[in-house]
PDB file of C-alpha atoms and ligand atoms in Angstrom:
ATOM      1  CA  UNK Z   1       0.000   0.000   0.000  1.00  0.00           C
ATOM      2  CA  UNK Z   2       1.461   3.646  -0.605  1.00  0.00           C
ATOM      3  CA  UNK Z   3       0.755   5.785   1.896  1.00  0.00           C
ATOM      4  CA  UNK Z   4       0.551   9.368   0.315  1.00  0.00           C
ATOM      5  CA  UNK Z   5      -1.157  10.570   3.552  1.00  0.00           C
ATOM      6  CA  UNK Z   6       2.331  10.843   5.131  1.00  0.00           C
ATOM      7  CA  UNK Z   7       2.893  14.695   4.355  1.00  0.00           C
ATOM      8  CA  UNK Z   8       0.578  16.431   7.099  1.00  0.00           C
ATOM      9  CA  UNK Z   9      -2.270  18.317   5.454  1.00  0.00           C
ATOM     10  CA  UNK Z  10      -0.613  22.038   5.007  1.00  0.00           C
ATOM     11  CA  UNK Z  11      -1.092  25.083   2.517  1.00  0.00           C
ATOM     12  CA  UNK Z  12       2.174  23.322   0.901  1.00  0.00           C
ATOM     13  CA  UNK Z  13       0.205  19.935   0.543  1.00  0.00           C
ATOM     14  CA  UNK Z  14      -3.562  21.871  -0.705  1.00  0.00           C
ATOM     15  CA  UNK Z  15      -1.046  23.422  -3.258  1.00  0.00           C
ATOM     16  CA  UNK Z  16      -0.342  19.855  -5.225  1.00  0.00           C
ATOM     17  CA  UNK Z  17      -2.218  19.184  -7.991  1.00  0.00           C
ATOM     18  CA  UNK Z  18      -5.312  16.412  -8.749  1.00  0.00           C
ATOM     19  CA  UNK Z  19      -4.061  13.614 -11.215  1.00  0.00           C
ATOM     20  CA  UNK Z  20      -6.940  13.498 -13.907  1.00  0.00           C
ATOM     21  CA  UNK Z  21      -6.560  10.550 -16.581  1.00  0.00           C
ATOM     22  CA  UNK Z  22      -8.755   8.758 -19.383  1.00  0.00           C
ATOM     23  CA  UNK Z  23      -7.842   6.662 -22.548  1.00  0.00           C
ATOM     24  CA  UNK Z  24      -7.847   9.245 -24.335  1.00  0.00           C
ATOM     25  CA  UNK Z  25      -9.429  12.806 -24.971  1.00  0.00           C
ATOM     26  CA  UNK Z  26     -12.997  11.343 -24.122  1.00  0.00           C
ATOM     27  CA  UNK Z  27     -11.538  12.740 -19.802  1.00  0.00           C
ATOM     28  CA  UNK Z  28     -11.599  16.283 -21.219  1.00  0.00           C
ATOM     29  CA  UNK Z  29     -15.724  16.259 -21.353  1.00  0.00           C
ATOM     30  CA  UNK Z  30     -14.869  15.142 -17.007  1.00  0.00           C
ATOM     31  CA  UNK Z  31     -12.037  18.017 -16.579  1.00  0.00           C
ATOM     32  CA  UNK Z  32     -14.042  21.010 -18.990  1.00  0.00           C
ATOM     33  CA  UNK Z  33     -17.048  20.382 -15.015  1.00  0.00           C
ATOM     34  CA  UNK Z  34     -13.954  19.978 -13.052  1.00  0.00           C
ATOM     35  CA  UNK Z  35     -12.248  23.730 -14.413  1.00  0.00           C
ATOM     36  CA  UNK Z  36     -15.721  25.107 -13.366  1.00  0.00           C
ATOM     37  CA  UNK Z  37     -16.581  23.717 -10.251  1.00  0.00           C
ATOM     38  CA  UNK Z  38     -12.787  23.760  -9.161  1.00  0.00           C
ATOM     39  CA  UNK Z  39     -11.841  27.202 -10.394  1.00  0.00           C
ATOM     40  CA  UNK Z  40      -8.541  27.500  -8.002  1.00  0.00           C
ATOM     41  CA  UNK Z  41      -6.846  24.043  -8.254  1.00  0.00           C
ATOM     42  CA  UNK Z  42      -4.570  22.837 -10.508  1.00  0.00           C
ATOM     43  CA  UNK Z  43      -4.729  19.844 -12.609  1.00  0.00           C
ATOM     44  CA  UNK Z  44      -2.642  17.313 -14.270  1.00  0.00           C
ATOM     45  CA  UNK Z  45      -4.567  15.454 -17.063  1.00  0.00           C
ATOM     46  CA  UNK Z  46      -3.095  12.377 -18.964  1.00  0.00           C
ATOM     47  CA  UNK Z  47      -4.584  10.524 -21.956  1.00  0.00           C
ATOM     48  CA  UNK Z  48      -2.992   7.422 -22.405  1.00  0.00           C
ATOM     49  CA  UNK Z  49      -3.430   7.215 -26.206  1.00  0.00           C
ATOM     50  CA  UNK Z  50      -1.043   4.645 -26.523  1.00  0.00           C
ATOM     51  CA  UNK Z  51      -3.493   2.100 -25.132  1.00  0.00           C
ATOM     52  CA  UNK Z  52      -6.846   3.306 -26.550  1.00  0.00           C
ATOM     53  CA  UNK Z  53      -9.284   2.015 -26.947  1.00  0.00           C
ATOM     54  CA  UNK Z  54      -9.804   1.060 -23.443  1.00  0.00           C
ATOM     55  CA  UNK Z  55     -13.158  -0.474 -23.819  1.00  0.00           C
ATOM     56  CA  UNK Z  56     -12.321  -3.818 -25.928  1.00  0.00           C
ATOM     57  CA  UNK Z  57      -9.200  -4.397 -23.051  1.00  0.00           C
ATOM     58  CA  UNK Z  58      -9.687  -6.815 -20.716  1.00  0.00           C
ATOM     59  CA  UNK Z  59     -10.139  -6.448 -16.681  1.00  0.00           C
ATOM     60  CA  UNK Z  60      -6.339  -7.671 -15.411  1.00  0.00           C
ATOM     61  CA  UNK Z  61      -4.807  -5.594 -18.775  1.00  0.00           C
ATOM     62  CA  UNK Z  62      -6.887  -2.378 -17.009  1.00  0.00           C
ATOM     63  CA  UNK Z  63      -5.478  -2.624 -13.760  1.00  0.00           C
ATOM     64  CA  UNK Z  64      -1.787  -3.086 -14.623  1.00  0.00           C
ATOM     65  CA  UNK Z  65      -2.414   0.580 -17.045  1.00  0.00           C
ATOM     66  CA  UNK Z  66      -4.387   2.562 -14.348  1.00  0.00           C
ATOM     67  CA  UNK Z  67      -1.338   1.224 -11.348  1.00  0.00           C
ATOM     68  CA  UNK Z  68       1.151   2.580 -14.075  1.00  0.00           C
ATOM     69  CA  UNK Z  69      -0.537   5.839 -14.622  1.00  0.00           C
ATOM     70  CA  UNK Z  70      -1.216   6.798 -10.765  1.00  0.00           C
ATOM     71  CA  UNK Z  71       2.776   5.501  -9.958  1.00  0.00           C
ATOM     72  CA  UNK Z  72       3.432   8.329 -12.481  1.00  0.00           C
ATOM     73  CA  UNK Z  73       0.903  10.701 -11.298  1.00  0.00           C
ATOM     74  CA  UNK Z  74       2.783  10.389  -7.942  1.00  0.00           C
ATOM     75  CA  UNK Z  75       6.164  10.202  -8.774  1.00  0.00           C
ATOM     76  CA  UNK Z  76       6.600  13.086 -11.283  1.00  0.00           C
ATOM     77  CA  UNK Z  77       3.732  15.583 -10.117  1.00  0.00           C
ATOM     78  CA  UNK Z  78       2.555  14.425  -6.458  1.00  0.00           C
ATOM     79  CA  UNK Z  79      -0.986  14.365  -6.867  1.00  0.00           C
ATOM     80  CA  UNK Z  80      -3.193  14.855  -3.796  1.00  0.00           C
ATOM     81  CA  UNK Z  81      -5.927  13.269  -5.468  1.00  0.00           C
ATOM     82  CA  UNK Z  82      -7.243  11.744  -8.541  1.00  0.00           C
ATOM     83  CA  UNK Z  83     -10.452  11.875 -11.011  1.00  0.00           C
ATOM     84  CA  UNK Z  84     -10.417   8.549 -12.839  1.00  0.00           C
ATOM     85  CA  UNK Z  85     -12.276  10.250 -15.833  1.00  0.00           C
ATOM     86  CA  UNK Z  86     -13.347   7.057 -17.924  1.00  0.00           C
ATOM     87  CA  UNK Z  87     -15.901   4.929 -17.220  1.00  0.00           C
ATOM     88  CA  UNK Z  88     -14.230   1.509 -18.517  1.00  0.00           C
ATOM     89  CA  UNK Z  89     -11.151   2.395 -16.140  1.00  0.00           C
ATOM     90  CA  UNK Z  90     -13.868   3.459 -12.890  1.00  0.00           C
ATOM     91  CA  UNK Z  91     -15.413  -0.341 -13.498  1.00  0.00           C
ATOM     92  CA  UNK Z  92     -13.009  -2.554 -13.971  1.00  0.00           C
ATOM     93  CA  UNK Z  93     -10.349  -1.226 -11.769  1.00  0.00           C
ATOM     94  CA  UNK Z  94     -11.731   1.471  -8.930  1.00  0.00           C
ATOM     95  CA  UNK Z  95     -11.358  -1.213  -6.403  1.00  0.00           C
ATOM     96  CA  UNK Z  96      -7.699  -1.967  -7.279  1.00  0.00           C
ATOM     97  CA  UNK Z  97      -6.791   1.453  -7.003  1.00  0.00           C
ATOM     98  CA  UNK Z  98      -8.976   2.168  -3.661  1.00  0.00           C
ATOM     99  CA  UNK Z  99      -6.884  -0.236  -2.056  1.00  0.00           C
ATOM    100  CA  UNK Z 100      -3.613  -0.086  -2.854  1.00  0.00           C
ATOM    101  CA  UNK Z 101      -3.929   3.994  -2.529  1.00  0.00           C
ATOM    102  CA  UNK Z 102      -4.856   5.989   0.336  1.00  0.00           C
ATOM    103  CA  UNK Z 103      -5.514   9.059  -1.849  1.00  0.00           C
ATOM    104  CA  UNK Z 104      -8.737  10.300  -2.488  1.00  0.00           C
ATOM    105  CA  UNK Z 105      -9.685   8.523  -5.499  1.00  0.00           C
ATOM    106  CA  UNK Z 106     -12.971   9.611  -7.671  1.00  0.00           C
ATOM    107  CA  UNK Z 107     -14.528   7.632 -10.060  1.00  0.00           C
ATOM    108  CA  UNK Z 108     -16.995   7.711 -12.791  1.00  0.00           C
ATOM    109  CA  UNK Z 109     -19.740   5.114 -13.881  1.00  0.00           C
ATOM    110  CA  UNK Z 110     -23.009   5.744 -16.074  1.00  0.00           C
ATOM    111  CA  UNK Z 111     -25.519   7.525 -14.541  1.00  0.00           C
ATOM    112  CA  UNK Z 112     -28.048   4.710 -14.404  1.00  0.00           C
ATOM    113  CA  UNK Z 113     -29.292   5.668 -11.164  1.00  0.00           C
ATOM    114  CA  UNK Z 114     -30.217   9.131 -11.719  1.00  0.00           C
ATOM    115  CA  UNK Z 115     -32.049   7.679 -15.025  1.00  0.00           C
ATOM    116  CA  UNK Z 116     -34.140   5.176 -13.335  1.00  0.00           C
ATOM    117  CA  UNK Z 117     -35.084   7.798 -10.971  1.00  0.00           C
ATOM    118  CA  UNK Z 118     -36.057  10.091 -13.469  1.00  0.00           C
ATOM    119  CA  UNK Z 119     -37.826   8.011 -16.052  1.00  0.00           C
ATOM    120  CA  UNK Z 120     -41.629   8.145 -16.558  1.00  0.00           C
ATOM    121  CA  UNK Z 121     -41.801   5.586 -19.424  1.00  0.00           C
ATOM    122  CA  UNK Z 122     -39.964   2.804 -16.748  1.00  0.00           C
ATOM    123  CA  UNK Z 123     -37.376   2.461 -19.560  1.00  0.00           C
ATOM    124  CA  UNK Z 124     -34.167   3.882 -19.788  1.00  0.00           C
ATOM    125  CA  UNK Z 125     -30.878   3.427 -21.862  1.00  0.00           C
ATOM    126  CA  UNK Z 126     -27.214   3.206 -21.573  1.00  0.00           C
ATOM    127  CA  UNK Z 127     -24.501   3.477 -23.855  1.00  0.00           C
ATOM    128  CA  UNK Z 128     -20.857   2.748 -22.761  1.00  0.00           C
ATOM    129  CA  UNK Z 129     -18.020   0.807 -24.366  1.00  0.00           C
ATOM    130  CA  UNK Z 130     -17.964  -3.258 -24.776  1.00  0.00           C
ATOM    131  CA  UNK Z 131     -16.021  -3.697 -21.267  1.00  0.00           C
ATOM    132  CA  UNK Z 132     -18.317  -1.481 -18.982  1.00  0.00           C
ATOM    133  CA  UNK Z 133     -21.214  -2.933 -20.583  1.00  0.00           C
ATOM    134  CA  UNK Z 134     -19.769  -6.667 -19.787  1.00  0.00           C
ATOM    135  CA  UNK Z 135     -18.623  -5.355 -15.961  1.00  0.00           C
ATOM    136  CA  UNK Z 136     -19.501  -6.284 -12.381  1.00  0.00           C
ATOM    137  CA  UNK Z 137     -19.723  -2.530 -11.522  1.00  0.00           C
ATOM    138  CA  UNK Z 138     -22.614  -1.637 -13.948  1.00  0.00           C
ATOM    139  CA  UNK Z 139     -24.559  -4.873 -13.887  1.00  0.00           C
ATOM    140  CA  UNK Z 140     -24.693  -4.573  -9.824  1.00  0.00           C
ATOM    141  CA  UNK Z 141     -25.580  -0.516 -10.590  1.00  0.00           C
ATOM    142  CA  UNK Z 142     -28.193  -1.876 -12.913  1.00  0.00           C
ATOM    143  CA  UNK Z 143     -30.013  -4.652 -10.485  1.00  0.00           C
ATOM    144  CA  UNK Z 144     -29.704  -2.680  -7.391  1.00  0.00           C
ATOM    145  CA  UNK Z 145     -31.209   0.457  -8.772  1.00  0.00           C
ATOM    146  CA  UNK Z 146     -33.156  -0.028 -11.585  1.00  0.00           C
ATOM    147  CA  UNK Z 147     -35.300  -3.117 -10.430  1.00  0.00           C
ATOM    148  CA  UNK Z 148     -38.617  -1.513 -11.455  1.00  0.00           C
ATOM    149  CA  UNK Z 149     -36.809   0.124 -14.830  1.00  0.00           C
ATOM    150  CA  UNK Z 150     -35.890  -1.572 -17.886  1.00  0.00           C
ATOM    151  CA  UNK Z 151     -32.832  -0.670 -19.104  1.00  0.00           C
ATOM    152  CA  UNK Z 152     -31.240  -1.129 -22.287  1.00  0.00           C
ATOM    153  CA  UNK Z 153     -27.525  -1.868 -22.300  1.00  0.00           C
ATOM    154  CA  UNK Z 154     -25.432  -0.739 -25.163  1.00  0.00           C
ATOM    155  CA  UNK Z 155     -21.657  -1.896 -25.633  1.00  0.00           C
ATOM    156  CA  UNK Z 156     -20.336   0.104 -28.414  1.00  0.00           C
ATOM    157  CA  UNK Z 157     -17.083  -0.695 -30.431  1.00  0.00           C
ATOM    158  CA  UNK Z 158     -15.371   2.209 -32.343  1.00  0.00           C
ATOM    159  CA  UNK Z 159     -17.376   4.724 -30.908  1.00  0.00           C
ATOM    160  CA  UNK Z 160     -14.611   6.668 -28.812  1.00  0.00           C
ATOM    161  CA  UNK Z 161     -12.563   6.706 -32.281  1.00  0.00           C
ATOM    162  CA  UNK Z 162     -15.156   9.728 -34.050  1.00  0.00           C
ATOM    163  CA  UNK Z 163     -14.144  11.768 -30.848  1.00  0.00           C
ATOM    164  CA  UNK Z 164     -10.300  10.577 -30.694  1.00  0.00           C
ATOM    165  CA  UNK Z 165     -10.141  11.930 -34.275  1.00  0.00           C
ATOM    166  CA  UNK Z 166     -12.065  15.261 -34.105  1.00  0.00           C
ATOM    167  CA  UNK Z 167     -14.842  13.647 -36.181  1.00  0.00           C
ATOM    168  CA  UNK Z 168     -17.923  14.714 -33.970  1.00  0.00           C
ATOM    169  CA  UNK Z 169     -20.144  14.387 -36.798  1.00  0.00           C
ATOM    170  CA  UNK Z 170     -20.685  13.808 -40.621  1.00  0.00           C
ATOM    171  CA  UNK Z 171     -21.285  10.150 -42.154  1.00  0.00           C
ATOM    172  CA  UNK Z 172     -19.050   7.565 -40.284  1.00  0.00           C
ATOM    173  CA  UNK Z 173     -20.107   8.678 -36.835  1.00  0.00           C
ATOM    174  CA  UNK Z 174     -23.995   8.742 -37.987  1.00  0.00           C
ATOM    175  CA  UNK Z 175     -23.734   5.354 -39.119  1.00  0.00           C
ATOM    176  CA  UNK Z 176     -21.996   4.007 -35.906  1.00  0.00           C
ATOM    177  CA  UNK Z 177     -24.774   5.769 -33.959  1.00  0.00           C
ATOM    178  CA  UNK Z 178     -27.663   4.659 -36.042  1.00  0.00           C
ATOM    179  CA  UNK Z 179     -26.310   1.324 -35.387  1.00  0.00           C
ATOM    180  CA  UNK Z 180     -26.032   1.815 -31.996  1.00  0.00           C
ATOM    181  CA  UNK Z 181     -29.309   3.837 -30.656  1.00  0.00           C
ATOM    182  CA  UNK Z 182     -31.843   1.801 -32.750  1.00  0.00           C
ATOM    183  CA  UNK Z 183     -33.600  -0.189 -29.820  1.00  0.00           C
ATOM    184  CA  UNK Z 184     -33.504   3.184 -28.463  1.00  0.00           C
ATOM    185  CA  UNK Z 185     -35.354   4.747 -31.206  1.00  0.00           C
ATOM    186  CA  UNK Z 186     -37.588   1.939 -31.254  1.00  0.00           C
ATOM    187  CA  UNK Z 187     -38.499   1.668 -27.596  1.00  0.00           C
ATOM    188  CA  UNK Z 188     -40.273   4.230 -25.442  1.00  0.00           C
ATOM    189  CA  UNK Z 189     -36.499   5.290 -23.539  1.00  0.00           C
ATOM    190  CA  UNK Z 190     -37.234   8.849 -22.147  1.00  0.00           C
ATOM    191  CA  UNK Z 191     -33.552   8.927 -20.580  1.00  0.00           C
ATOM    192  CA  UNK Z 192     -29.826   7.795 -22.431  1.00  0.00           C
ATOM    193  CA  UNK Z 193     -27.201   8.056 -20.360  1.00  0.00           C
ATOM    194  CA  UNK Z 194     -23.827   8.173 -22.072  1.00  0.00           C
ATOM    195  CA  UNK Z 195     -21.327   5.800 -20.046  1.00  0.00           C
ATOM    196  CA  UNK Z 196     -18.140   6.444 -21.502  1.00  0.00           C
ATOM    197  CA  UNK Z 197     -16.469  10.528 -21.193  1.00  0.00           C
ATOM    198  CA  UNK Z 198     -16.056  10.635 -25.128  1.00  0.00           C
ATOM    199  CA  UNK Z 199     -19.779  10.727 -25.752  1.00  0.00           C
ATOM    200  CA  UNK Z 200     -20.432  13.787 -23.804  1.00  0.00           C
ATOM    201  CA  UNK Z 201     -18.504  15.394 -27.187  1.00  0.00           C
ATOM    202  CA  UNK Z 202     -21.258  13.874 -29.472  1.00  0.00           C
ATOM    203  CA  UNK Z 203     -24.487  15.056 -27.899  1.00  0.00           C
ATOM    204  CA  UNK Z 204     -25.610  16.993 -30.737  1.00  0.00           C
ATOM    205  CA  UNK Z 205     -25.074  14.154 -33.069  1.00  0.00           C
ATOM    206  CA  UNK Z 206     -26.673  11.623 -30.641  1.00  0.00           C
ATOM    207  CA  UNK Z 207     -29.724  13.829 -30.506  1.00  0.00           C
ATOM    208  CA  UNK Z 208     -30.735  14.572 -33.467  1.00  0.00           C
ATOM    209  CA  UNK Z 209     -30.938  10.756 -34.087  1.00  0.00           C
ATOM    210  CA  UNK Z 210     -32.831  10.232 -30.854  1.00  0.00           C
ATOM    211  CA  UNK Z 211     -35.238  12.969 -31.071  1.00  0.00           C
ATOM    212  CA  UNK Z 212     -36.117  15.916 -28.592  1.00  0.00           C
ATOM    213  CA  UNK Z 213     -37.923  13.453 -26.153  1.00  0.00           C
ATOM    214  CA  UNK Z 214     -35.333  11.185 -25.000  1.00  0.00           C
ATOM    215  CA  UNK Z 215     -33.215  13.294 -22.654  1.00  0.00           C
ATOM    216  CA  UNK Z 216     -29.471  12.489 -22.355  1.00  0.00           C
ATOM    217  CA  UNK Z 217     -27.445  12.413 -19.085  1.00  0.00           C
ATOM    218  CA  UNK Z 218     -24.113  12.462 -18.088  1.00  0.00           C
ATOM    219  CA  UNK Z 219     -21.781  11.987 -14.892  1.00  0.00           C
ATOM    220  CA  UNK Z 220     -19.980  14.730 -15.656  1.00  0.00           C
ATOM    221  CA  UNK Z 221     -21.398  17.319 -13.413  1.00  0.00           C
ATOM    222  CA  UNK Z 222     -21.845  14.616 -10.588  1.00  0.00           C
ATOM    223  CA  UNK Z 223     -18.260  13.913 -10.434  1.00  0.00           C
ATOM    224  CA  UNK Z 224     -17.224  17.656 -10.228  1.00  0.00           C
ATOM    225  CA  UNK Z 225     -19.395  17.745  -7.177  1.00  0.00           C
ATOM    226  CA  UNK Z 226     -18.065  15.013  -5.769  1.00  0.00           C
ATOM    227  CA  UNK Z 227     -14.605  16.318  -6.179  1.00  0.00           C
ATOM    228  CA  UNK Z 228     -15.310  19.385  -4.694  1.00  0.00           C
ATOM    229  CA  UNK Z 229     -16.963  17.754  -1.596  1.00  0.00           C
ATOM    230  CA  UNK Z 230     -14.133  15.408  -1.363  1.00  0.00           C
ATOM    231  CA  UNK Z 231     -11.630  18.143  -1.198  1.00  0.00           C
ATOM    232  CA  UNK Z 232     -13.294  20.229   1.225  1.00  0.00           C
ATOM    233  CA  UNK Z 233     -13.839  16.618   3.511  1.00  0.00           C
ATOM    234  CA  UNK Z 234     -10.064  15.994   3.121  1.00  0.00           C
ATOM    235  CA  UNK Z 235      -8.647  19.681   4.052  1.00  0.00           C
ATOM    236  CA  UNK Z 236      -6.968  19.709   0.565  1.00  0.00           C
ATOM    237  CA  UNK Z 237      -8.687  22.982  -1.020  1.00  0.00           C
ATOM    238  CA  UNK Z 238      -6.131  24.957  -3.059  1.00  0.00           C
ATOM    239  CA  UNK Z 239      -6.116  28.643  -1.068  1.00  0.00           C
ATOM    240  CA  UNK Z 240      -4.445  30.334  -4.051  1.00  0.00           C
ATOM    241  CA  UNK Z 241      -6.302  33.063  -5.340  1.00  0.00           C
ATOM    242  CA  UNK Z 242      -5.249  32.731  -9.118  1.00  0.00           C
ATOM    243  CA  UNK Z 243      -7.046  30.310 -11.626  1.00  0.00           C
ATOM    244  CA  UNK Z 244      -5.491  26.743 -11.674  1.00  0.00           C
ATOM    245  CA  UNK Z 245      -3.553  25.656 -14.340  1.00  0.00           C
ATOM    246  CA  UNK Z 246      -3.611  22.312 -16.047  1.00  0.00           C
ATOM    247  CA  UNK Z 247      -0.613  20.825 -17.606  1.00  0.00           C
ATOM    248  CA  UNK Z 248      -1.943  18.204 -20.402  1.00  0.00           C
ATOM    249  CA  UNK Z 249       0.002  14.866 -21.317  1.00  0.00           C
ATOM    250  CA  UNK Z 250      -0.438  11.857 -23.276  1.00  0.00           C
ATOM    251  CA  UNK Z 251       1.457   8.670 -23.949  1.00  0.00           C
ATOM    252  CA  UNK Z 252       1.393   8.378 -27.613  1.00  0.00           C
ATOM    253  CA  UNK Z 253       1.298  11.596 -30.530  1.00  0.00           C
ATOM    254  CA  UNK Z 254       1.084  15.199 -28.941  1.00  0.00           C
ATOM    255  CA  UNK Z 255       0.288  16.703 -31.617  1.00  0.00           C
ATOM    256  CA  UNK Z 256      -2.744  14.748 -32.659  1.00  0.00           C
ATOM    257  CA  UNK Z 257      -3.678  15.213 -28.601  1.00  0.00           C
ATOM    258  CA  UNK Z 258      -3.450  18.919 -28.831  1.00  0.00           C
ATOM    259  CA  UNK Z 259      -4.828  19.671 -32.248  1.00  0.00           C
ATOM    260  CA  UNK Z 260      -8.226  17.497 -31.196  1.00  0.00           C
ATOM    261  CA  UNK Z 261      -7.769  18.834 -27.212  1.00  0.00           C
ATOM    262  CA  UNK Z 262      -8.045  22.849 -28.640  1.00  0.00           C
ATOM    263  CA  UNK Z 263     -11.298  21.507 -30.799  1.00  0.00           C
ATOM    264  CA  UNK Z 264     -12.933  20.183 -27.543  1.00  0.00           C
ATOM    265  CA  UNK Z 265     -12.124  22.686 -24.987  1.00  0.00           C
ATOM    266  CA  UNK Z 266     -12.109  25.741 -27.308  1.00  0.00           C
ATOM    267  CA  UNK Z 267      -9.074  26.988 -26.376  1.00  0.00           C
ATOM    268  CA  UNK Z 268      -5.537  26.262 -26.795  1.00  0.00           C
ATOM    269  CA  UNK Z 269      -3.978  23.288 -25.456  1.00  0.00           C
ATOM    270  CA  UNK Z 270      -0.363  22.316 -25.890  1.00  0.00           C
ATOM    271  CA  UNK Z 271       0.289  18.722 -24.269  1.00  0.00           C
ATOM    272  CA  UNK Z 272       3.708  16.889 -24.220  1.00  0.00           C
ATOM    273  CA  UNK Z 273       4.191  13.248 -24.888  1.00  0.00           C
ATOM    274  CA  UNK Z 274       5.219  10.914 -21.949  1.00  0.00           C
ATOM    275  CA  UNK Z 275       6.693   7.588 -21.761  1.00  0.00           C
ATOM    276  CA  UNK Z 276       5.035   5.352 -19.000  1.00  0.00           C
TER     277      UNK Z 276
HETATM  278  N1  DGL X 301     -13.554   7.301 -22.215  1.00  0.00           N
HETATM  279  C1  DGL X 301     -13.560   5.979 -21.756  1.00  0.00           C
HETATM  280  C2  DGL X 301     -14.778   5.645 -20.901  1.00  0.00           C
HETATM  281  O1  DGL X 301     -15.368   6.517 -20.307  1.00  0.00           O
HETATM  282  C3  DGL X 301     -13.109   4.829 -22.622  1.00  0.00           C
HETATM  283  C4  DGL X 301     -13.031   4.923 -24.088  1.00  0.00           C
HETATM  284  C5  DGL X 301     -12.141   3.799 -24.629  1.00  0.00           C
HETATM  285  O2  DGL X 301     -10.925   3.979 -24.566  1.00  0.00           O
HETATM  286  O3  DGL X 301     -12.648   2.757 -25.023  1.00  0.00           O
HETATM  287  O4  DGL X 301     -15.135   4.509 -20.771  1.00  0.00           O
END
């Protein structure tokens, strides 16, 4: 177990910054709530491109990337917490993590919960990549809190590529979605909740193929809170009375990262590429 609780909680501790990682650029839609809700702290966001897609990977290949990422989280920027912003990484490995680090550690799984409490039609939808849909995590989510709901659970392949590449909309990605959201075009689903951070980036597209009435949901908000709350429970709020800053890195092309990063956040991002 590494115990990162061994510096006492000080204004020189609050002043590290909170590890935030994904696959890919799909964690940006998870950091664009954190900036907002977390004004003053500063982040460190990785997307490790070299392994994406994390959704076809398999639970034990997971946990050996997500160990490797927080060991370099720690090492090279001393993190005082971290926002695992995928959903595929939150349910196949938030357990592994929890326990081996003391760290607050924040996770993110599809919002099937809020959806079964808000549906009226008593069916719902979920759309996530191949390995959250086959996981523990969301299958326990989905029997403990949607008993009375019927939910509709989509495993996606490819999906996270249209946002990887910039391609938010136009043929390819229509297609894949068609594909995709046609039992929930052809079922009464009032609520779709998008399990995996890249689809957050394709809401428009998503839609305008599900009509008006089905209302999408994300985690992303919910996890910002949860930060925040976390933070203040922990003593670790950043006093500083500047905005944060975020330093971006990935583990495979930098340029690709930054080009598609400054398309998604709407401003400029510059990352630098890091060996693991
Ligand atoms: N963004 C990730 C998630 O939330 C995973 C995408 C992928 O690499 O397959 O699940």
């Amino acid at each position: 177990m590494v115990d990162t609780k061994k510096v006492k909680n000080n204004n020189q501790t609050n002043k590290r910054p909170i590890g935030v990682f994904d696959s890919g650029v799909g964690g940006l839609s998870v950091l664009k709530e954190l900036h907002k809700m977390l004004p003053n702290e500063d982040f460190v966001f990785l997307a490790d491109q070299k392994y994406v897609p994390y959704g076809e990977k398999t639970k034990q290949e997971l946990i050996k990337l997500v160990y490797k990422i927080t060991d370099y989280f720690i090492k090279n920027h001393d993190i005082k917490m971290m926002v695992v912003a995928c959903n595929t990484a939150t349910c196949n490995a938030i357990a592994e993590l929890r326990s081996k680090y003391l760290f607050p550690i924040v996770g993110t799984v599809p919002a099937v919960k809020l959806a079964s409490k808000k549906t009226r039609s008593g069916t719902v939808a979920v759309i996530c990549t191949p390995s959250t849909s086959k996981s523990v995590v969301l299958k326990t989510l989905i029997r403990e809190y949607c008993a009375d709901v019927e939910v509709l659970n989509i495993g996606c392949k490819n999906l996270e590529n249209a946002v990887e590449t910039g391609e938010l909309e136009g043929l390819e990605v229509n297609k894949l979605l068609k594909k995709y959201l046609k039992g929930v075009v052809n079922s009464n689903t009032d609520h779709l909740v998008l399990g995996c951070t890249h689809y957050p980036f394709l809401k428009e597209t998503i839609q305008k193929i599900v009509g008006p009435n089905v209302k999408l949901l994300d985690g992303g908000k919910a996890i910002a809170r949860r930060s925040k709350s976390l933070i203040k429970s922990n003593f670790l709020v950043n006093k500083q009375r500047k905005v944060g800053e975020t330093l971006y890195f990935t583990t495979s092309d930098h340029s690709k990262f930054s080009k598609v990063a400054t398309l998604l956040m709407k401003t400029i991002i510059k990352a630098k590429k890091i060996k693991l």
